[in-house]
Short mmCIF file of C-alpha atoms in Angstrom, two decimals:
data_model
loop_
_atom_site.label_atom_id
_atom_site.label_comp_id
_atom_site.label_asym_id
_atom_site.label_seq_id
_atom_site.Cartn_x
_atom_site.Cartn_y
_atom_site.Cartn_z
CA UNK A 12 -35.99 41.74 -7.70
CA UNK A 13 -35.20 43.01 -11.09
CA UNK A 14 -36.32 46.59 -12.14
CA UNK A 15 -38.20 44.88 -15.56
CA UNK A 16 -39.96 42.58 -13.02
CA UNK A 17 -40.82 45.28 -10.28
CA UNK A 18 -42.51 47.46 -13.34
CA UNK A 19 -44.73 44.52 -14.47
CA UNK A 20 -45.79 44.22 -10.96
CA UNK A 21 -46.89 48.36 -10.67
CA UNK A 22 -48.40 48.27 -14.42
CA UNK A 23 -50.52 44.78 -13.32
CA UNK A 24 -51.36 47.00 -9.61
CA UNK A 25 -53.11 49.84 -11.96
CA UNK A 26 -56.85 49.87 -12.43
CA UNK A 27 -57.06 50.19 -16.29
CA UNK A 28 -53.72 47.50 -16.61
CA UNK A 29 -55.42 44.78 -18.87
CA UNK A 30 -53.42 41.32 -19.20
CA UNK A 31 -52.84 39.70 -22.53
CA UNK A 32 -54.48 36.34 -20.99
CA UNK A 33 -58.27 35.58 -21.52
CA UNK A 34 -60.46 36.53 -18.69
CA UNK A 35 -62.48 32.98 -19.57
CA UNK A 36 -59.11 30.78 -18.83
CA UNK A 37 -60.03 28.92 -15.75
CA UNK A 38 -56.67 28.63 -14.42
CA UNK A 39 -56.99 32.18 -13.82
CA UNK A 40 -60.51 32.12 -11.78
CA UNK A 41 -58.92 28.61 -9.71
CA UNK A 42 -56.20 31.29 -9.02
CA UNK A 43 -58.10 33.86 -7.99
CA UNK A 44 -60.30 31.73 -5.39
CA UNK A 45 -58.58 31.72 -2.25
CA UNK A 46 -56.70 28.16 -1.74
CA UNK A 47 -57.92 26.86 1.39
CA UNK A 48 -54.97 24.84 3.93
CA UNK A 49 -55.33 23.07 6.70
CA UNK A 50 -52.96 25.23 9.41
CA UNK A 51 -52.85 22.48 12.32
CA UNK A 52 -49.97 20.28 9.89
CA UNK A 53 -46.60 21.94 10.54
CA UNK A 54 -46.03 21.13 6.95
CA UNK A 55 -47.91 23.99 6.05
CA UNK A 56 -47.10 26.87 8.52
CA UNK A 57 -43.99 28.11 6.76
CA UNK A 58 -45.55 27.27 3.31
CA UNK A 59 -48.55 29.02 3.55
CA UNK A 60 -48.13 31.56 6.43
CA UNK A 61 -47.72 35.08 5.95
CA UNK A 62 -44.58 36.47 8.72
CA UNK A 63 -43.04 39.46 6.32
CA UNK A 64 -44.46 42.03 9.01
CA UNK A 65 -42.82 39.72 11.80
CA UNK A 66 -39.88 39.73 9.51
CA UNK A 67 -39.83 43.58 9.30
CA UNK A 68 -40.44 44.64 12.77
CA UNK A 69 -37.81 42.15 13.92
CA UNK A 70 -35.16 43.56 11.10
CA UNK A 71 -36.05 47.31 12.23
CA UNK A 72 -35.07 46.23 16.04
CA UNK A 73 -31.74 44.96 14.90
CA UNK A 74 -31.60 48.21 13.03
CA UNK A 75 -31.95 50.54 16.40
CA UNK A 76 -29.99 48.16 18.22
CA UNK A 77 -26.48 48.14 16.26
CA UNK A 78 -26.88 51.99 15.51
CA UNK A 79 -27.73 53.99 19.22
CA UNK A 80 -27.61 50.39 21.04
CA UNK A 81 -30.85 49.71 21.67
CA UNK A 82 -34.62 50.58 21.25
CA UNK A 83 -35.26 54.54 20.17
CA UNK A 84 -38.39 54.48 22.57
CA UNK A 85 -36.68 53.47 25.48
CA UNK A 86 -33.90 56.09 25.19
CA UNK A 87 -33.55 59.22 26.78
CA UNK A 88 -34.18 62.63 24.72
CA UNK A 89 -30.72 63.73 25.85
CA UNK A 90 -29.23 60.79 24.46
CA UNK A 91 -30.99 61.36 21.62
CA UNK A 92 -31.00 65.19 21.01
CA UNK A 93 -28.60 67.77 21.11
CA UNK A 94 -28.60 71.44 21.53
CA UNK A 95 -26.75 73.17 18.23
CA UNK A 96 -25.22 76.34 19.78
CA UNK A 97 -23.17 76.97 16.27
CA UNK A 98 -18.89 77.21 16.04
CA UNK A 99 -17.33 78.48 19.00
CA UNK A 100 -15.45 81.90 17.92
CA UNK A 101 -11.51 81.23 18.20
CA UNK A 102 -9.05 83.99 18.50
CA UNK A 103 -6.80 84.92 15.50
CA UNK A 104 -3.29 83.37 15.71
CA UNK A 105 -0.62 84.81 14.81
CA UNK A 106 2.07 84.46 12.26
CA UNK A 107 4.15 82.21 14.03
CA UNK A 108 1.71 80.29 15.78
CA UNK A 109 -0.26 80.28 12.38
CA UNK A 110 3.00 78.66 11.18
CA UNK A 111 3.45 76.61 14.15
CA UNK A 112 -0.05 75.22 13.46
CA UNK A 113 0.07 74.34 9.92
CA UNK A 114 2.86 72.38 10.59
CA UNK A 115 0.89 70.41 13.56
CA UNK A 116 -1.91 69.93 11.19
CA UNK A 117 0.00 68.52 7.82
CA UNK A 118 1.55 66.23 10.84
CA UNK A 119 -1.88 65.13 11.73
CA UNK A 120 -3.23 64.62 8.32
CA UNK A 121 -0.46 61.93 8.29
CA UNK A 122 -0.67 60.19 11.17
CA UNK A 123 -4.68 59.59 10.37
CA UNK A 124 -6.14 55.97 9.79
CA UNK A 125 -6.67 55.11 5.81
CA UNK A 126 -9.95 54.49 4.60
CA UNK A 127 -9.46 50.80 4.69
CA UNK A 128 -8.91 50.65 8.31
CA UNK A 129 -12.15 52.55 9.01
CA UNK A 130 -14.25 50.21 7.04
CA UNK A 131 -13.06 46.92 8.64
CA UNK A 132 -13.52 48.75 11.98
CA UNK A 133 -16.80 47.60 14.02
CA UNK A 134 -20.01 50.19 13.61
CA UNK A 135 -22.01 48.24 15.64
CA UNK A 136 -23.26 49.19 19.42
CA UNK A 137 -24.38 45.83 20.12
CA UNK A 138 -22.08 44.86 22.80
CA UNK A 139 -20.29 41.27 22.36
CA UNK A 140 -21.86 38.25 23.23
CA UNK A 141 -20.03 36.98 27.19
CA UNK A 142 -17.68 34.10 26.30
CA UNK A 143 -19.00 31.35 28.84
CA UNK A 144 -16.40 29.05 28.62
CA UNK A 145 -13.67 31.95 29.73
CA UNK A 146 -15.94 31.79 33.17
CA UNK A 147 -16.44 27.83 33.56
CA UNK A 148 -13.82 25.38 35.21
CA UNK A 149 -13.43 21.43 35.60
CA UNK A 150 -15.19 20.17 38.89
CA UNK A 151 -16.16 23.69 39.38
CA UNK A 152 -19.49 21.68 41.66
CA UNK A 153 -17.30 19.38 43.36
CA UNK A 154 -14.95 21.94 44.12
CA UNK A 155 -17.83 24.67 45.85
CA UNK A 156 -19.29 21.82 47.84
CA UNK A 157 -15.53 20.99 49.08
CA UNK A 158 -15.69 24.76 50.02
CA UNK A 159 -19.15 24.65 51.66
CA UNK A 160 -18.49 21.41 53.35
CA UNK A 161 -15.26 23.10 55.01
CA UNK A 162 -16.97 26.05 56.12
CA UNK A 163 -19.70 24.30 57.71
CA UNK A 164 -16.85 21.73 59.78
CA UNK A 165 -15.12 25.43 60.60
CA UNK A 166 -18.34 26.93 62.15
CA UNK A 167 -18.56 23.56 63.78
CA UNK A 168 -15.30 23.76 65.37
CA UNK A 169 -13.73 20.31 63.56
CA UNK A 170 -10.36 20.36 62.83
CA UNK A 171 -9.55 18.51 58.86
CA UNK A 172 -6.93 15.64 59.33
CA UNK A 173 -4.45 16.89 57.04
CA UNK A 174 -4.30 20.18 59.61
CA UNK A 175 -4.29 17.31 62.71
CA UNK A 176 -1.19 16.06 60.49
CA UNK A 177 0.46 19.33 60.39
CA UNK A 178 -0.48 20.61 64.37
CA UNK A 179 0.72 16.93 65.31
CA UNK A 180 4.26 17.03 63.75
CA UNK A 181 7.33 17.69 66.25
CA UNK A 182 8.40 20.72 66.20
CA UNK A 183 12.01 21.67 64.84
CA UNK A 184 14.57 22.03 67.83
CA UNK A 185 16.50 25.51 66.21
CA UNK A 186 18.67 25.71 69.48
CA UNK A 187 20.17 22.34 68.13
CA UNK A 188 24.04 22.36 67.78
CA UNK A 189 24.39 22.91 63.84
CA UNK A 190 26.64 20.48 62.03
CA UNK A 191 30.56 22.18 62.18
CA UNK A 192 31.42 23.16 58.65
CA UNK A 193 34.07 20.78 56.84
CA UNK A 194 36.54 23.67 55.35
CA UNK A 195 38.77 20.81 54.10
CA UNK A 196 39.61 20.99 50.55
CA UNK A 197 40.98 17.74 50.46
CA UNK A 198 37.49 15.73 51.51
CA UNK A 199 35.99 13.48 48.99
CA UNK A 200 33.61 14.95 46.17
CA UNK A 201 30.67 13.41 45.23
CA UNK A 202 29.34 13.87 42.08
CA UNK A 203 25.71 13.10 41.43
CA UNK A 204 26.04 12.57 37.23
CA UNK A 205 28.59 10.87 37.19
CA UNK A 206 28.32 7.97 39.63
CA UNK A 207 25.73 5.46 40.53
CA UNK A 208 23.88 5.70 43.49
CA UNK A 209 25.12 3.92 46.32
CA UNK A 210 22.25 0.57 47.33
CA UNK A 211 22.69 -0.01 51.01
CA UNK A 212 19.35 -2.33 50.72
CA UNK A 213 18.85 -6.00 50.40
CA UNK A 214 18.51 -6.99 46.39
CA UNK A 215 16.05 -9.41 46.83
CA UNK A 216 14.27 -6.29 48.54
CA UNK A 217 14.54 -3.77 45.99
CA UNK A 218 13.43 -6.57 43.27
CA UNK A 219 10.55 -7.53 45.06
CA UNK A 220 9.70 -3.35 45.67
CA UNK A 221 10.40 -2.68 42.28
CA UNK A 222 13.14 -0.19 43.29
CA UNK A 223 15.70 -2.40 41.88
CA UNK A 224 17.52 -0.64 38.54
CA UNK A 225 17.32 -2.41 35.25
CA UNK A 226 20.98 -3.75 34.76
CA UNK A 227 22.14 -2.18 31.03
CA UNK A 228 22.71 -4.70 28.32
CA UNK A 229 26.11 -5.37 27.27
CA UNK A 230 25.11 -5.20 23.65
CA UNK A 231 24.22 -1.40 24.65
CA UNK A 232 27.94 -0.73 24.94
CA UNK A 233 29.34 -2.13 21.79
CA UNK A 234 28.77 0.04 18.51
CA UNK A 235 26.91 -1.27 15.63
CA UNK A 236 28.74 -0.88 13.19
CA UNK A 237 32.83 0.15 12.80
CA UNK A 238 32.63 1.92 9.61
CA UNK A 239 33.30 6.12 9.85
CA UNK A 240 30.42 8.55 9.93
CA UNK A 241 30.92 9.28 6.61
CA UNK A 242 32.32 7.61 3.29
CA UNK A 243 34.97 9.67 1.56
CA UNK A 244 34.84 8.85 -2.25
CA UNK A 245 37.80 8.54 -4.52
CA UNK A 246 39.27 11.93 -5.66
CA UNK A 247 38.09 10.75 -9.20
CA UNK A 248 34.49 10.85 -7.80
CA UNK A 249 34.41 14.53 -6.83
CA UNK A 250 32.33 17.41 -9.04
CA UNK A 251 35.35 18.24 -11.38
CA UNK A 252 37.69 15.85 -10.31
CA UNK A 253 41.23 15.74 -12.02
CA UNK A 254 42.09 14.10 -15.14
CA UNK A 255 44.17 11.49 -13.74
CA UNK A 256 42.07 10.77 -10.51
CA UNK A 257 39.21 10.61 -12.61
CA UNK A 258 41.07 7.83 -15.38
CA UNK A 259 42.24 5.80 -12.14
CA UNK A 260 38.63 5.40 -11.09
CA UNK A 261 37.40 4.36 -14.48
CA UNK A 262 40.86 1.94 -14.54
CA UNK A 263 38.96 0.23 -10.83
CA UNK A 264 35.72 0.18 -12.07
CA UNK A 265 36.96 -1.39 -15.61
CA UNK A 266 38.93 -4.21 -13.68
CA UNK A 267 35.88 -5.00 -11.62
CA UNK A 268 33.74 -5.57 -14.89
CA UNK A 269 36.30 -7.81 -16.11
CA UNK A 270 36.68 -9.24 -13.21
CA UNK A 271 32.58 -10.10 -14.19
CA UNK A 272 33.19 -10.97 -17.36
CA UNK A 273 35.96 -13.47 -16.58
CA UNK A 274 33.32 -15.38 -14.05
CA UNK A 275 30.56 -15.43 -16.89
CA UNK A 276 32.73 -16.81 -19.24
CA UNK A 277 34.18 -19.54 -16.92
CA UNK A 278 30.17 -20.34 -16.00
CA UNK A 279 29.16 -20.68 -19.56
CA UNK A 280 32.33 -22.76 -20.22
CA UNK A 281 31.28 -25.53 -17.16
CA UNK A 282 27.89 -25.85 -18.68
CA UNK A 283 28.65 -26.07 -22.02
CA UNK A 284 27.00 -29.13 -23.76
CA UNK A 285 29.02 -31.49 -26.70
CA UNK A 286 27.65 -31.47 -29.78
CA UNK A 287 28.22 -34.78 -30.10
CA UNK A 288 25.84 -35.15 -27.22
CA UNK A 289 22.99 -33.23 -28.28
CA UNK A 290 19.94 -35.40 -30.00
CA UNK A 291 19.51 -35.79 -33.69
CA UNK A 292 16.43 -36.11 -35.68
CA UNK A 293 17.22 -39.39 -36.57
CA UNK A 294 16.89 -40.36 -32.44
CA UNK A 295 13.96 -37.94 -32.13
CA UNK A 296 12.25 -40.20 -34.59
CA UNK A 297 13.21 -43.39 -33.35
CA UNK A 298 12.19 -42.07 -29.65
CA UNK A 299 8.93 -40.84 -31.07
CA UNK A 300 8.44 -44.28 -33.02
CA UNK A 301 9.43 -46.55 -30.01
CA UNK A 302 6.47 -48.65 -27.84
CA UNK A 303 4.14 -48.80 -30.78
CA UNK A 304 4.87 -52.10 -32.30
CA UNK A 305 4.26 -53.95 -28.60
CA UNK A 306 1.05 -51.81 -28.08
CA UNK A 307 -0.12 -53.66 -31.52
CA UNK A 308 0.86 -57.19 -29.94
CA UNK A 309 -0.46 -56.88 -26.80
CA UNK A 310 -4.23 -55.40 -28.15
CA UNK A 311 -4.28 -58.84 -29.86
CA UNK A 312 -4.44 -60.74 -26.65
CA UNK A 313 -7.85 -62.78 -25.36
CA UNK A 314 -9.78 -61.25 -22.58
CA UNK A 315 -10.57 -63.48 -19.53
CA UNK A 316 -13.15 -65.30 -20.07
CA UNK A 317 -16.46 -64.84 -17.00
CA UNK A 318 -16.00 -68.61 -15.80
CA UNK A 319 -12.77 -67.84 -14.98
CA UNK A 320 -13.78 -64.75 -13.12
CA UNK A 321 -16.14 -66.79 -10.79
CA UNK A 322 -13.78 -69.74 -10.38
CA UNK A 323 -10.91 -67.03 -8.92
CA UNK A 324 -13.51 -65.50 -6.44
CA UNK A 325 -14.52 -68.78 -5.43
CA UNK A 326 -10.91 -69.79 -4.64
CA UNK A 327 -10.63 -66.15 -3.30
CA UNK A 328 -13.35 -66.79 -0.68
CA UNK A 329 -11.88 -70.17 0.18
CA UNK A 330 -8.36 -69.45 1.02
CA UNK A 331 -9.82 -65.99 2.61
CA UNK A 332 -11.88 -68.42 5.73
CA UNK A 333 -9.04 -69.68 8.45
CA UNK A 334 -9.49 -72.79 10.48
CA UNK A 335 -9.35 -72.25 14.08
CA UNK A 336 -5.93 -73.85 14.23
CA UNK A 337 -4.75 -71.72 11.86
CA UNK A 338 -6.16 -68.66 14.21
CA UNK A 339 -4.00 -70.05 16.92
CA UNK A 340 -0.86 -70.79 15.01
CA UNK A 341 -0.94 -66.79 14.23
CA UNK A 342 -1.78 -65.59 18.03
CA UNK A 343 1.68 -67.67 18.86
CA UNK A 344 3.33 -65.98 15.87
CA UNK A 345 2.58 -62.65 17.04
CA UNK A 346 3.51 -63.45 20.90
CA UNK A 347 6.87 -65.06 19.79
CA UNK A 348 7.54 -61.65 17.82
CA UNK A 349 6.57 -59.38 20.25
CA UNK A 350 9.16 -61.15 22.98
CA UNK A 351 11.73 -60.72 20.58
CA UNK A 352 11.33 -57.22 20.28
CA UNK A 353 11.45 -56.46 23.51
CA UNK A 354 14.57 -58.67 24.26
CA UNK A 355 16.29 -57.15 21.44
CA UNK A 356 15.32 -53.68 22.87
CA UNK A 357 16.59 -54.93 26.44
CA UNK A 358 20.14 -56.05 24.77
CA UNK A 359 20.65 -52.38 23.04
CA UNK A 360 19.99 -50.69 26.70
CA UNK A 361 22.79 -53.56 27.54
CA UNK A 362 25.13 -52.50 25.16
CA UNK A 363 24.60 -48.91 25.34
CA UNK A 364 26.44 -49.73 28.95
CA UNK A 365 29.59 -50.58 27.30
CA UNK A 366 29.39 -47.76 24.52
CA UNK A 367 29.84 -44.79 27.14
CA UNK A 368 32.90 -44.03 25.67
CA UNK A 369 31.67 -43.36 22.44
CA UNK A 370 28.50 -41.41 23.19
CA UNK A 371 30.78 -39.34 25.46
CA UNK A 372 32.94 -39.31 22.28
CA UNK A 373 29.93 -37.75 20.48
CA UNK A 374 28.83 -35.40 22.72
CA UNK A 375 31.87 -34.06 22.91
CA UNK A 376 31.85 -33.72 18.91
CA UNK A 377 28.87 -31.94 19.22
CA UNK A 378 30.07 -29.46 21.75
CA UNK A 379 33.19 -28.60 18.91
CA UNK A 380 30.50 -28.45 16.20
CA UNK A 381 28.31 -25.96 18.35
CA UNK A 382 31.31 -23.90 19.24
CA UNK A 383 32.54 -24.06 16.10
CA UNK A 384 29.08 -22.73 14.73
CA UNK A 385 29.03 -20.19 17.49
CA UNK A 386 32.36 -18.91 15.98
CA UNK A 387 31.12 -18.69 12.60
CA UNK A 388 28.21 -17.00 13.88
CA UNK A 389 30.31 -14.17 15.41
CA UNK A 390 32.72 -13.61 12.52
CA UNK A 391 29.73 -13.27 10.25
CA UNK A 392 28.30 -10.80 12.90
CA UNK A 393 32.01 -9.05 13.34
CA UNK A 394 32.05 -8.70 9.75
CA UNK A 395 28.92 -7.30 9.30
CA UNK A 396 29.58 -4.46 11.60
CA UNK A 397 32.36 -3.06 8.40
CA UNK A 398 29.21 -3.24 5.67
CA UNK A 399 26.63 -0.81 5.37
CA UNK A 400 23.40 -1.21 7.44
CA UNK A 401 20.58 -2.60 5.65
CA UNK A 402 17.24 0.27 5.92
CA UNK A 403 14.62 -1.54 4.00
CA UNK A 404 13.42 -4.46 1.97
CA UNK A 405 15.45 -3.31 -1.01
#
């Protein structure tokens, strides 16, 4: 609250403080009724309930509590009073000891804490609330039943089966004869990174058990590509190459351009056109003018006539109904065809017989042309490995 505002409020507090407002407004008289709210609606506890006192009294505890740690009327007068007996009377050092002193106190005054560091340090007697996570662990329930369920079979006398387990296993015989030492330095060595391990067991048995071990692809072994590590550039291509590194460079990349240029030229030459070739206006006119002197003789023709409609539908309808010998004729047609279809399709199976030779003939062209692809195929891939690998789209 500003002080302009908090001297309005003491001047309007005094008896003989008259406001500049008319005492007939009657705003002012529905302000000074008292506004009457219904308290059972929450909606209006907080908006029309009075808790500053609350608000005070609950503010003054958190005041005792972070400065002597809790409540002054539950503390102790000891704790809370002291007896002041005044400064204890030292004896006068002497010289050296005075000197001896002032030296222990300038080393003092410097090894103090700054100012800074004793404002960001806590004033507060509150203690710190207890972390309850640092105190809880997973299945902590499960785990204290496990417990109690133990210690009620103990009492009982039961024995857990893992502990049968243990008290059932043989003992070790240690009077056994131990294994004679083999001090010869010419036995074989066995090294466990460097060599497989040795699969006395059936494969089928390991495959089935999943113990088998994935056999390593061939393609695994060969390298990807056969080019170096790393590219060395043409002396010319250095930072400050030399002068006539640098002019031999330009000389390779000049021949390549005109190496360009050269294949341009020879593409424009192939698909050059003759001029004598090339359309006039004279033929773009007569093209242009071409198909419109038979349009004119063809609009001048008669349009059928609607007898002669009728007369073609009639003949239409006529030749469209068969005779019942005519039916027949067709079903024998259509017999006759289909037998000689399938006796021509019998004769090729026939003759197929007698061309073994050259369908062998074929396949065996086939099996070049497939080996000859699969050739292709690996020279491409063999001369892939000397390019650059390709990282992206671009």
């Amino acid at each position: 609250m500003s002080a302009r505002r908090r001297l309005k409020r003491v001047a309007a507090s005094q008896p003989g403080f008259l406001t500049l407002k008319s005492s007939l407004d009657p705003t002012d008289l529905v302000a000074s009724r008292r506004k009457r709210v219904n308290k059972n609606k929450k909606k209006n506890w907080n908006k029309y309930s009075d808790i500053n006192d609350v608000e005070e009294f609950l503010e003054d505890v958190r005041l005792q509590e972070r400065t002597t740690g809790g409540l002054l009327s539950e503390k102790t007068d000891d704790s809370l009073f002291f007896v002041d007996l005044g400064q204890p009377e030292k004896p006068e050092p002497k010289a050296e000891a005075a000197h001896h002193d002032e030296g222990k106190k300038r080393k003092g005054k410097a090894s103090r804490p700054l100012r800074i560091d004793l404002i960001l340090q806590r004033d507060s007697l509150v203690p710190p609330p207890k972390d309850i996570l640092a105190y809880q662990q997973p299945n902590a329930k499960k785990l204290r039943r496990i417990a109690q369920n133990a210690e009620r079979l103990a009492a009982k006398g039961v024995v857990p089966r893992r502990q049968k387990q243990l008290l059932s296993r043989r003992p070790v015989d240690r009077t056994a004869k131990k294994a004679e030492t083999n001090n010869n330095p010419d036995r074989h060595y066995y090294d466990i990174w460097g060599q497989e391990p040795k699969t006395s067991a059936d494969p089928w048995y390991l495959q089935q058990t999943g113990k088998k071990l994935v056999k390593r692809p061939e393609k695994l072994n060969q390298k990807p590509s056969v080019l170096p590590a790393v590219e060395v550039i043409a002396p010319g291509g250095s930072y400050n190459p030399d002068f006539f590194s640098h002019q031999a460079l330009l000389q390779e990349a000049h021949e390549v351009e005109v190496q360009k240029k050269k294949q341009e030229d020879k593409l424009e030459r192939q698909l050059a056109v003759n001029k004598e070739d090339k359309a006039t206006e004279e033929t773009n006119l007569y093209e242009q003018v071409e198909g419109l002197v038979e349009e004119d003789e063809n609009d001048e023709e008669v349009a059928p006539s609607k007898e002669d409609d009728e007369a073609a539908l009639a003949a239409i309808a006529v030749t469209q109904k068969k005779t019942e010998r005519q039916i027949k004729k067709e079903k024998a047609e259509k017999l006759k065809e289909q037998q000689r279809l399938t006796n021509r399709r019998q004769t090729e199976q026939q003759q197929q017989l007698f061309q073994l030779r050259s369908i062998k003939a074929s396949i065996r062209q086939q099996e070049q042309k497939t080996k000859s692809k699969q050739m292709q195929r690996k020279s491409k891939q063999e001369a892939q490995k000397a390019q650059p690998r390709r990282l992206g789209k671009l």
